[in-house]
């Protein structure tokens, strides 16, 4: 808000100051000045004498050269250094004093006059040049079609003129230098941004660049060329070419910043504005080119009119832009609109004073007001990057939050999966227990009930059936605690459960079971099957063998593990049992289902049931 | 030792309770004090007559609580009381939980009357039943909690019911297993009977039983120690509080 206030209130004031206030200069007006004639009666002492020639415009109408002969008298020549101070001179010049060359613009090896800067000049008059009556000859020649002339000519002691010279030089010279440096930096920066910044991911080679940076770079370039014309002393290029370049830079700079503001306001779809801008660009280029190659007056007049038309377009555009920005309360557009308006005002002022009134004295100010655009551009780039950085930080933070949320979700999902897995395990265990109950307990109880109902079975037999049922139940529950593959633990527990029956039967148990490693291929299901097989073998011995001794061995072999149950009972016919015994048939099936081999050998006095498990042992 | 002992039974199933009661009553060296079916009834009786109870037979699953509560109450009132858990399956999880609560052993619900009285007498004589799975679970528990440090072994044979020799007791801590105890547990885990363990280790059966009893005691102490530590850490008790 404050910046807008500054622009709106202060800028016109600034314009009025630079236009209408004359720079103060301490001079003593010459009592008379003669041009083209020689007056011997002038008296000039240590004061500064204004010797500025006043060319009659009608005399030099469309003249490509200007000449002046200025006479001045010195009543007394002091023993001090005298100088000539020229605030601004444009064109090729040659200054002679009393027919002796004082100063001239440089010429190249072809004899062409080189372009000279517009900076102030302080020409020291060598001792011996001055006389009591002096004649100063000034010749000015046009360069290209640029306005040429001399803004002032002052004679006086060097010590008096030098401060004026330094002040003017610092104002214009340093100002121009700062402007050129700023434009150069911003030009490089803008083009670098144009090259590196793309509208989508940088992985997409066809992603579009930002044209705003391109036109900003062009604007910086053209303004830099324009301002550098003030300070370049000698340029080793064709002077007319340089003049053409500086001429066209002025207009193309205006066109470029119009395009920059079009992109800022997103007016690219407003075809009228865009096409008009392109049209003025084309007209400017053509008119300036024609002006520089033609010496016809009519052509030059067309140039002035097209130049004025461009200026009017620029001014109108600035006003519309400013109003548009104010209506939308968009600070960016308001600032740019104000800068455009200031530049257009300065442009109008320059056109009126320099082009219309042909006043050579004032410096064109639009070239300096253009720096405001550079500063604004710098400000917007900084703001843009700050916004981008903030957005990036915000995106990063958002990403971090989303990642954290996602991580929590994953953790939760993992925990849910774990819980489901545990639930599944519990379900599987329950299933196992139910199956065991069905296979073992359920069937035994059913058998017991059938036995009771049939009333043909002895009480001891029914009790035995019920005990076996309970044993099965206990073994099922124990199996939940026995790790898969730990056959030793299974056998040890089996012994513990059957110990009372073994003790009651008076059978001696020889226990040759030691800890072997876990059998890797024996999972929970296989363990249960093995348990059934071993229980079946031991139950058979307890019920049918009528033995006095049972030996249980567990041997780890290279190719697998061998579990052997031997008794010294009466034995049985293995062949018949294979086909007739449901229990033995079940043992064969269960052993086979777990990848093992059941071998049964029996003879009176020795029955051996061997279960071979070809399973590698895990240490 | 005077084998005449007073037994209190806590069992919710009336048929089983009666079976156990009859088994005790018919034994000449045992006296049945009473038989209850709930934690409340047992606790009330213990508070009035706890000092009389020599042996407590309690089921774990009771209608109004756990048999472990009954055990703790009995031990609080009478530290000389010897609790036994009545277990249907003798599964390692239930048994170890009971032992950690202070039980000295367990009896199967399906045991014969003679076996019931024999189990009580054996326990009174210093024997504690242990299954291979229980031995494995005990080994896991101690390995998981505290590293094992070798201690002087129990060599001398004591009388029935004697504890581990005083030499070992002086130097051993209740939170670690001795080498010998680990050996005993490992052999039991492989299915060896206490006699076979004694034969393997060239020690007596009584010594084996003493080791088992000591292991149970350490299990109980370890459990209590952990509970106290946890309670202390949580600020529930002060470390200066005397634990009865």
PDB file of N, CA and C in Angstrom, chain A residues 237-318:
ATOM      1  N   UNK A 237      32.410  -0.543 -33.846  1.00  0.00           N
ATOM      2  CA  UNK A 237      31.485  -1.088 -34.828  1.00  0.00           C
ATOM      3  C   UNK A 237      31.020   0.072 -35.687  1.00  0.00           C
ATOM      4  N   UNK A 238      30.361  -0.315 -36.738  1.00  0.00           N
ATOM      5  CA  UNK A 238      29.834   0.695 -37.641  1.00  0.00           C
ATOM      6  C   UNK A 238      28.921   1.644 -36.866  1.00  0.00           C
ATOM      7  N   UNK A 239      29.262   2.884 -36.743  1.00  0.00           N
ATOM      8  CA  UNK A 239      28.457   3.813 -35.936  1.00  0.00           C
ATOM      9  C   UNK A 239      26.994   3.823 -36.335  1.00  0.00           C
ATOM     10  N   UNK A 240      26.680   3.887 -37.613  1.00  0.00           N
ATOM     11  CA  UNK A 240      25.248   3.872 -37.941  1.00  0.00           C
ATOM     12  C   UNK A 240      24.568   2.606 -37.412  1.00  0.00           C
ATOM     13  N   UNK A 241      25.303   1.480 -37.432  1.00  0.00           N
ATOM     14  CA  UNK A 241      24.707   0.244 -36.930  1.00  0.00           C
ATOM     15  C   UNK A 241      24.414   0.351 -35.436  1.00  0.00           C
ATOM     16  N   UNK A 242      25.367   0.979 -34.739  1.00  0.00           N
ATOM     17  CA  UNK A 242      25.142   1.136 -33.297  1.00  0.00           C
ATOM     18  C   UNK A 242      23.978   2.084 -33.030  1.00  0.00           C
ATOM     19  N   UNK A 243      23.921   3.119 -33.814  1.00  0.00           N
ATOM     20  CA  UNK A 243      22.823   4.066 -33.617  1.00  0.00           C
ATOM     21  C   UNK A 243      21.485   3.396 -33.911  1.00  0.00           C
ATOM     22  N   UNK A 244      21.477   2.559 -34.940  1.00  0.00           N
ATOM     23  CA  UNK A 244      20.257   1.816 -35.269  1.00  0.00           C
ATOM     24  C   UNK A 244      19.875   0.915 -34.105  1.00  0.00           C
ATOM     25  N   UNK A 245      20.891   0.261 -33.529  1.00  0.00           N
ATOM     26  CA  UNK A 245      20.623  -0.673 -32.442  1.00  0.00           C
ATOM     27  C   UNK A 245      20.067   0.050 -31.214  1.00  0.00           C
ATOM     28  N   UNK A 246      20.662   1.190 -30.906  1.00  0.00           N
ATOM     29  CA  UNK A 246      20.190   1.925 -29.731  1.00  0.00           C
ATOM     30  C   UNK A 246      18.791   2.490 -29.964  1.00  0.00           C
ATOM     31  N   UNK A 247      18.565   2.897 -31.233  1.00  0.00           N
ATOM     32  CA  UNK A 247      17.251   3.426 -31.578  1.00  0.00           C
ATOM     33  C   UNK A 247      16.164   2.372 -31.394  1.00  0.00           C
ATOM     34  N   UNK A 248      16.453   1.230 -31.984  1.00  0.00           N
ATOM     35  CA  UNK A 248      15.420   0.191 -31.988  1.00  0.00           C
ATOM     36  C   UNK A 248      15.263  -0.412 -30.589  1.00  0.00           C
ATOM     37  N   UNK A 249      16.339  -0.361 -29.790  1.00  0.00           N
ATOM     38  CA  UNK A 249      16.282  -0.921 -28.426  1.00  0.00           C
ATOM     39  C   UNK A 249      15.251  -0.194 -27.585  1.00  0.00           C
ATOM     40  N   UNK A 250      15.147   1.117 -27.804  1.00  0.00           N
ATOM     41  CA  UNK A 250      14.195   1.910 -27.027  1.00  0.00           C
ATOM     42  C   UNK A 250      12.792   1.380 -27.223  1.00  0.00           C
ATOM     43  N   UNK A 251      12.417   1.167 -28.480  1.00  0.00           N
ATOM     44  CA  UNK A 251      11.047   0.730 -28.765  1.00  0.00           C
ATOM     45  C   UNK A 251      10.835  -0.731 -28.392  1.00  0.00           C
ATOM     46  N   UNK A 252      11.826  -1.553 -28.702  1.00  0.00           N
ATOM     47  CA  UNK A 252      11.663  -2.978 -28.384  1.00  0.00           C
ATOM     48  C   UNK A 252      11.652  -3.215 -26.877  1.00  0.00           C
ATOM     49  N   UNK A 253      12.301  -2.313 -26.138  1.00  0.00           N
ATOM     50  CA  UNK A 253      12.218  -2.414 -24.674  1.00  0.00           C
ATOM     51  C   UNK A 253      10.771  -2.209 -24.226  1.00  0.00           C
ATOM     52  N   UNK A 254      10.095  -1.217 -24.789  1.00  0.00           N
ATOM     53  CA  UNK A 254       8.702  -0.972 -24.411  1.00  0.00           C
ATOM     54  C   UNK A 254       7.849  -2.179 -24.792  1.00  0.00           C
ATOM     55  N   UNK A 255       8.081  -2.712 -25.994  1.00  0.00           N
ATOM     56  CA  UNK A 255       7.303  -3.863 -26.453  1.00  0.00           C
ATOM     57  C   UNK A 255       7.519  -5.043 -25.501  1.00  0.00           C
ATOM     58  N   UNK A 256       8.773  -5.242 -25.082  1.00  0.00           N
ATOM     59  CA  UNK A 256       9.107  -6.397 -24.226  1.00  0.00           C
ATOM     60  C   UNK A 256       8.420  -6.298 -22.874  1.00  0.00           C
ATOM     61  N   UNK A 257       8.437  -5.102 -22.278  1.00  0.00           N
ATOM     62  CA  UNK A 257       7.810  -5.048 -20.955  1.00  0.00           C
ATOM     63  C   UNK A 257       6.286  -5.109 -21.075  1.00  0.00           C
ATOM     64  N   UNK A 258       5.757  -4.722 -22.225  1.00  0.00           N
ATOM     65  CA  UNK A 258       4.323  -4.941 -22.435  1.00  0.00           C
ATOM     66  C   UNK A 258       4.024  -6.434 -22.402  1.00  0.00           C
ATOM     67  N   UNK A 259       4.859  -7.220 -23.081  1.00  0.00           N
ATOM     68  CA  UNK A 259       4.643  -8.665 -23.078  1.00  0.00           C
ATOM     69  C   UNK A 259       4.813  -9.255 -21.676  1.00  0.00           C
ATOM     70  N   UNK A 260       5.774  -8.745 -20.937  1.00  0.00           N
ATOM     71  CA  UNK A 260       5.962  -9.244 -19.558  1.00  0.00           C
ATOM     72  C   UNK A 260       4.689  -9.024 -18.747  1.00  0.00           C
ATOM     73  N   UNK A 261       4.129  -7.831 -18.881  1.00  0.00           N
ATOM     74  CA  UNK A 261       2.922  -7.532 -18.109  1.00  0.00           C
ATOM     75  C   UNK A 261       1.730  -8.334 -18.618  1.00  0.00           C
ATOM     76  N   UNK A 262       1.711  -8.649 -19.923  1.00  0.00           N
ATOM     77  CA  UNK A 262       0.627  -9.486 -20.456  1.00  0.00           C
ATOM     78  C   UNK A 262       0.645 -10.856 -19.766  1.00  0.00           C
ATOM     79  N   UNK A 263       1.836 -11.412 -19.622  1.00  0.00           N
ATOM     80  CA  UNK A 263       1.922 -12.735 -18.985  1.00  0.00           C
ATOM     81  C   UNK A 263       1.620 -12.650 -17.507  1.00  0.00           C
ATOM     82  N   UNK A 264       2.007 -11.529 -16.900  1.00  0.00           N
ATOM     83  CA  UNK A 264       1.714 -11.377 -15.464  1.00  0.00           C
ATOM     84  C   UNK A 264       0.212 -11.345 -15.213  1.00  0.00           C
ATOM     85  N   UNK A 265      -0.494 -10.639 -16.096  1.00  0.00           N
ATOM     86  CA  UNK A 265      -1.937 -10.484 -15.930  1.00  0.00           C
ATOM     87  C   UNK A 265      -2.711 -11.632 -16.570  1.00  0.00           C
ATOM     88  N   UNK A 266      -1.970 -12.582 -17.135  1.00  0.00           N
ATOM     89  CA  UNK A 266      -2.608 -13.717 -17.835  1.00  0.00           C
ATOM     90  C   UNK A 266      -3.558 -13.203 -18.916  1.00  0.00           C
ATOM     91  N   UNK A 267      -3.032 -12.252 -19.706  1.00  0.00           N
ATOM     92  CA  UNK A 267      -3.817 -11.701 -20.794  1.00  0.00           C
ATOM     93  C   UNK A 267      -3.467 -12.340 -22.123  1.00  0.00           C
ATOM     94  N   UNK A 268      -2.836 -13.474 -22.069  1.00  0.00           N
ATOM     95  CA  UNK A 268      -2.410 -14.104 -23.314  1.00  0.00           C
ATOM     96  C   UNK A 268      -3.594 -14.451 -24.213  1.00  0.00           C
ATOM     97  N   UNK A 269      -4.732 -14.658 -23.577  1.00  0.00           N
ATOM     98  CA  UNK A 269      -5.910 -15.000 -24.383  1.00  0.00           C
ATOM     99  C   UNK A 269      -6.554 -13.762 -25.000  1.00  0.00           C
ATOM    100  N   UNK A 270      -6.132 -12.603 -24.532  1.00  0.00           N
ATOM    101  CA  UNK A 270      -6.712 -11.365 -25.099  1.00  0.00           C
ATOM    102  C   UNK A 270      -5.973 -11.065 -26.404  1.00  0.00           C
ATOM    103  N   UNK A 271      -6.521 -11.600 -27.450  1.00  0.00           N
ATOM    104  CA  UNK A 271      -5.818 -11.573 -28.739  1.00  0.00           C
ATOM    105  C   UNK A 271      -5.616 -10.156 -29.236  1.00  0.00           C
ATOM    106  N   UNK A 272      -6.533  -9.286 -28.945  1.00  0.00           N
ATOM    107  CA  UNK A 272      -6.427  -7.909 -29.437  1.00  0.00           C
ATOM    108  C   UNK A 272      -5.161  -7.251 -28.900  1.00  0.00           C
ATOM    109  N   UNK A 273      -4.942  -7.413 -27.616  1.00  0.00           N
ATOM    110  CA  UNK A 273      -3.773  -6.813 -26.973  1.00  0.00           C
ATOM    111  C   UNK A 273      -2.490  -7.419 -27.538  1.00  0.00           C
ATOM    112  N   UNK A 274      -2.497  -8.724 -27.645  1.00  0.00           N
ATOM    113  CA  UNK A 274      -1.283  -9.418 -28.088  1.00  0.00           C
ATOM    114  C   UNK A 274      -0.966  -9.056 -29.532  1.00  0.00           C
ATOM    115  N   UNK A 275      -1.984  -9.065 -30.342  1.00  0.00           N
ATOM    116  CA  UNK A 275      -1.745  -8.759 -31.765  1.00  0.00           C
ATOM    117  C   UNK A 275      -1.347  -7.305 -31.954  1.00  0.00           C
ATOM    118  N   UNK A 276      -1.965  -6.412 -31.210  1.00  0.00           N
ATOM    119  CA  UNK A 276      -1.601  -4.994 -31.319  1.00  0.00           C
ATOM    120  C   UNK A 276      -0.140  -4.803 -30.922  1.00  0.00           C
ATOM    121  N   UNK A 277       0.273  -5.502 -29.877  1.00  0.00           N
ATOM    122  CA  UNK A 277       1.654  -5.377 -29.429  1.00  0.00           C
ATOM    123  C   UNK A 277       2.614  -5.892 -30.497  1.00  0.00           C
ATOM    124  N   UNK A 278       2.290  -7.043 -31.053  1.00  0.00           N
ATOM    125  CA  UNK A 278       3.130  -7.574 -32.129  1.00  0.00           C
ATOM    126  C   UNK A 278       3.163  -6.608 -33.307  1.00  0.00           C
ATOM    127  N   UNK A 279       2.023  -6.009 -33.602  1.00  0.00           N
ATOM    128  CA  UNK A 279       1.936  -5.086 -34.741  1.00  0.00           C
ATOM    129  C   UNK A 279       2.817  -3.873 -34.508  1.00  0.00           C
ATOM    130  N   UNK A 280       2.754  -3.313 -33.304  1.00  0.00           N
ATOM    131  CA  UNK A 280       3.585  -2.155 -33.006  1.00  0.00           C
ATOM    132  C   UNK A 280       5.062  -2.525 -33.042  1.00  0.00           C
ATOM    133  N   UNK A 281       5.357  -3.736 -32.624  1.00  0.00           N
ATOM    134  CA  UNK A 281       6.747  -4.175 -32.695  1.00  0.00           C
ATOM    135  C   UNK A 281       7.225  -4.207 -34.139  1.00  0.00           C
ATOM    136  N   UNK A 282       6.397  -4.767 -34.998  1.00  0.00           N
ATOM    137  CA  UNK A 282       6.771  -4.865 -36.413  1.00  0.00           C
ATOM    138  C   UNK A 282       6.892  -3.475 -37.031  1.00  0.00           C
ATOM    139  N   UNK A 283       5.927  -2.623 -36.708  1.00  0.00           N
ATOM    140  CA  UNK A 283       5.950  -1.264 -37.270  1.00  0.00           C
ATOM    141  C   UNK A 283       7.197  -0.516 -36.803  1.00  0.00           C
ATOM    142  N   UNK A 284       7.540  -0.672 -35.533  1.00  0.00           N
ATOM    143  CA  UNK A 284       8.727   0.017 -34.989  1.00  0.00           C
ATOM    144  C   UNK A 284       9.976  -0.430 -35.722  1.00  0.00           C
ATOM    145  N   UNK A 285      10.108  -1.719 -35.864  1.00  0.00           N
ATOM    146  CA  UNK A 285      11.309  -2.237 -36.512  1.00  0.00           C
ATOM    147  C   UNK A 285      11.407  -1.715 -37.933  1.00  0.00           C
ATOM    148  N   UNK A 286      10.275  -1.761 -38.624  1.00  0.00           N
ATOM    149  CA  UNK A 286      10.287  -1.320 -40.028  1.00  0.00           C
ATOM    150  C   UNK A 286      10.576   0.171 -40.115  1.00  0.00           C
ATOM    151  N   UNK A 287       9.913   0.952 -39.301  1.00  0.00           N
ATOM    152  CA  UNK A 287      10.061   2.407 -39.416  1.00  0.00           C
ATOM    153  C   UNK A 287      11.464   2.842 -39.034  1.00  0.00           C
ATOM    154  N   UNK A 288      11.999   2.254 -38.016  1.00  0.00           N
ATOM    155  CA  UNK A 288      13.352   2.633 -37.601  1.00  0.00           C
ATOM    156  C   UNK A 288      14.363   2.211 -38.667  1.00  0.00           C
ATOM    157  N   UNK A 289      14.150   1.030 -39.217  1.00  0.00           N
ATOM    158  CA  UNK A 289      15.058   0.567 -40.275  1.00  0.00           C
ATOM    159  C   UNK A 289      15.012   1.505 -41.465  1.00  0.00           C
ATOM    160  N   UNK A 290      13.810   1.860 -41.829  1.00  0.00           N
ATOM    161  CA  UNK A 290      13.658   2.754 -42.982  1.00  0.00           C
ATOM    162  C   UNK A 290      14.288   4.101 -42.675  1.00  0.00           C
ATOM    163  N   UNK A 291      14.095   4.576 -41.471  1.00  0.00           N
ATOM    164  CA  UNK A 291      14.633   5.879 -41.079  1.00  0.00           C
ATOM    165  C   UNK A 291      16.145   5.907 -41.200  1.00  0.00           C
ATOM    166  N   UNK A 292      16.756   4.813 -40.814  1.00  0.00           N
ATOM    167  CA  UNK A 292      18.219   4.792 -40.812  1.00  0.00           C
ATOM    168  C   UNK A 292      18.804   4.614 -42.211  1.00  0.00           C
ATOM    169  N   UNK A 293      18.017   4.030 -43.098  1.00  0.00           N
ATOM    170  CA  UNK A 293      18.592   3.804 -44.442  1.00  0.00           C
ATOM    171  C   UNK A 293      18.173   4.882 -45.443  1.00  0.00           C
ATOM    172  N   UNK A 294      17.177   5.639 -45.064  1.00  0.00           N
ATOM    173  CA  UNK A 294      16.677   6.640 -46.016  1.00  0.00           C
ATOM    174  C   UNK A 294      16.982   8.031 -45.501  1.00  0.00           C
ATOM    175  N   UNK A 295      17.198   8.925 -46.446  1.00  0.00           N
ATOM    176  CA  UNK A 295      17.423  10.311 -46.042  1.00  0.00           C
ATOM    177  C   UNK A 295      16.243  11.186 -46.422  1.00  0.00           C
ATOM    178  N   UNK A 296      15.170  10.512 -46.836  1.00  0.00           N
ATOM    179  CA  UNK A 296      13.996  11.285 -47.261  1.00  0.00           C
ATOM    180  C   UNK A 296      13.283  11.818 -46.033  1.00  0.00           C
ATOM    181  N   UNK A 297      12.936  13.090 -46.111  1.00  0.00           N
ATOM    182  CA  UNK A 297      12.267  13.728 -44.974  1.00  0.00           C
ATOM    183  C   UNK A 297      10.959  13.055 -44.623  1.00  0.00           C
ATOM    184  N   UNK A 298      10.224  12.709 -45.644  1.00  0.00           N
ATOM    185  CA  UNK A 298       8.904  12.130 -45.437  1.00  0.00           C
ATOM    186  C   UNK A 298       9.005  10.863 -44.595  1.00  0.00           C
ATOM    187  N   UNK A 299      10.042  10.072 -44.903  1.00  0.00           N
ATOM    188  CA  UNK A 299      10.248   8.825 -44.162  1.00  0.00           C
ATOM    189  C   UNK A 299      10.524   9.150 -42.699  1.00  0.00           C
ATOM    190  N   UNK A 300      11.360  10.164 -42.471  1.00  0.00           N
ATOM    191  CA  UNK A 300      11.677  10.538 -41.098  1.00  0.00           C
ATOM    192  C   UNK A 300      10.428  10.989 -40.358  1.00  0.00           C
ATOM    193  N   UNK A 301       9.561  11.711 -41.083  1.00  0.00           N
ATOM    194  CA  UNK A 301       8.319  12.138 -40.436  1.00  0.00           C
ATOM    195  C   UNK A 301       7.472  10.940 -40.060  1.00  0.00           C
ATOM    196  N   UNK A 302       7.416   9.918 -40.938  1.00  0.00           N
ATOM    197  CA  UNK A 302       6.650   8.708 -40.631  1.00  0.00           C
ATOM    198  C   UNK A 302       7.208   8.058 -39.361  1.00  0.00           C
ATOM    199  N   UNK A 303       8.540   8.088 -39.262  1.00  0.00           N
ATOM    200  CA  UNK A 303       9.165   7.486 -38.071  1.00  0.00           C
ATOM    201  C   UNK A 303       8.703   8.193 -36.812  1.00  0.00           C
ATOM    202  N   UNK A 304       8.720   9.529 -36.844  1.00  0.00           N
ATOM    203  CA  UNK A 304       8.319  10.254 -35.639  1.00  0.00           C
ATOM    204  C   UNK A 304       6.886   9.921 -35.269  1.00  0.00           C
ATOM    205  N   UNK A 305       6.013   9.813 -36.296  1.00  0.00           N
ATOM    206  CA  UNK A 305       4.618   9.530 -36.013  1.00  0.00           C
ATOM    207  C   UNK A 305       4.429   8.121 -35.455  1.00  0.00           C
ATOM    208  N   UNK A 306       5.148   7.152 -36.033  1.00  0.00           N
ATOM    209  CA  UNK A 306       5.026   5.782 -35.527  1.00  0.00           C
ATOM    210  C   UNK A 306       5.590   5.700 -34.115  1.00  0.00           C
ATOM    211  N   UNK A 307       6.659   6.466 -33.906  1.00  0.00           N
ATOM    212  CA  UNK A 307       7.231   6.486 -32.559  1.00  0.00           C
ATOM    213  C   UNK A 307       6.227   7.043 -31.563  1.00  0.00           C
ATOM    214  N   UNK A 308       5.584   8.123 -31.959  1.00  0.00           N
ATOM    215  CA  UNK A 308       4.584   8.742 -31.103  1.00  0.00           C
ATOM    216  C   UNK A 308       3.400   7.798 -30.899  1.00  0.00           C
ATOM    217  N   UNK A 309       3.028   7.114 -31.972  1.00  0.00           N
ATOM    218  CA  UNK A 309       1.897   6.181 -31.869  1.00  0.00           C
ATOM    219  C   UNK A 309       2.219   5.056 -30.878  1.00  0.00           C
ATOM    220  N   UNK A 310       3.460   4.587 -30.956  1.00  0.00           N
ATOM    221  CA  UNK A 310       3.854   3.534 -30.018  1.00  0.00           C
ATOM    222  C   UNK A 310       3.802   4.060 -28.596  1.00  0.00           C
ATOM    223  N   UNK A 311       4.260   5.271 -28.433  1.00  0.00           N
ATOM    224  CA  UNK A 311       4.250   5.873 -27.105  1.00  0.00           C
ATOM    225  C   UNK A 311       2.816   6.011 -26.584  1.00  0.00           C
ATOM    226  N   UNK A 312       1.925   6.431 -27.475  1.00  0.00           N
ATOM    227  CA  UNK A 312       0.520   6.563 -27.066  1.00  0.00           C
ATOM    228  C   UNK A 312      -0.057   5.201 -26.707  1.00  0.00           C
ATOM    229  N   UNK A 313       0.272   4.192 -27.504  1.00  0.00           N
ATOM    230  CA  UNK A 313      -0.201   2.829 -27.210  1.00  0.00           C
ATOM    231  C   UNK A 313       0.325   2.383 -25.852  1.00  0.00           C
ATOM    232  N   UNK A 314       1.606   2.667 -25.620  1.00  0.00           N
ATOM    233  CA  UNK A 314       2.236   2.304 -24.349  1.00  0.00           C
ATOM    234  C   UNK A 314       1.538   2.993 -23.182  1.00  0.00           C
ATOM    235  N   UNK A 315       1.239   4.264 -23.367  1.00  0.00           N
ATOM    236  CA  UNK A 315       0.599   5.038 -22.305  1.00  0.00           C
ATOM    237  C   UNK A 315      -0.807   4.516 -22.039  1.00  0.00           C
ATOM    238  N   UNK A 316      -1.549   4.285 -23.121  1.00  0.00           N
ATOM    239  CA  UNK A 316      -2.913   3.786 -22.969  1.00  0.00           C
ATOM    240  C   UNK A 316      -2.910   2.418 -22.285  1.00  0.00           C
ATOM    241  N   UNK A 317      -2.019   1.596 -22.758  1.00  0.00           N
ATOM    242  CA  UNK A 317      -1.896   0.251 -22.169  1.00  0.00           C
ATOM    243  C   UNK A 317      -1.589   0.349 -20.678  1.00  0.00           C
ATOM    244  N   UNK A 318      -0.699   1.278 -20.314  1.00  0.00           N
ATOM    245  CA  UNK A 318      -0.322   1.436 -18.906  1.00  0.00           C
ATOM    246  C   UNK A 318      -1.534   1.812 -18.055  1.00  0.00           C
TER     247      UNK A 318
END
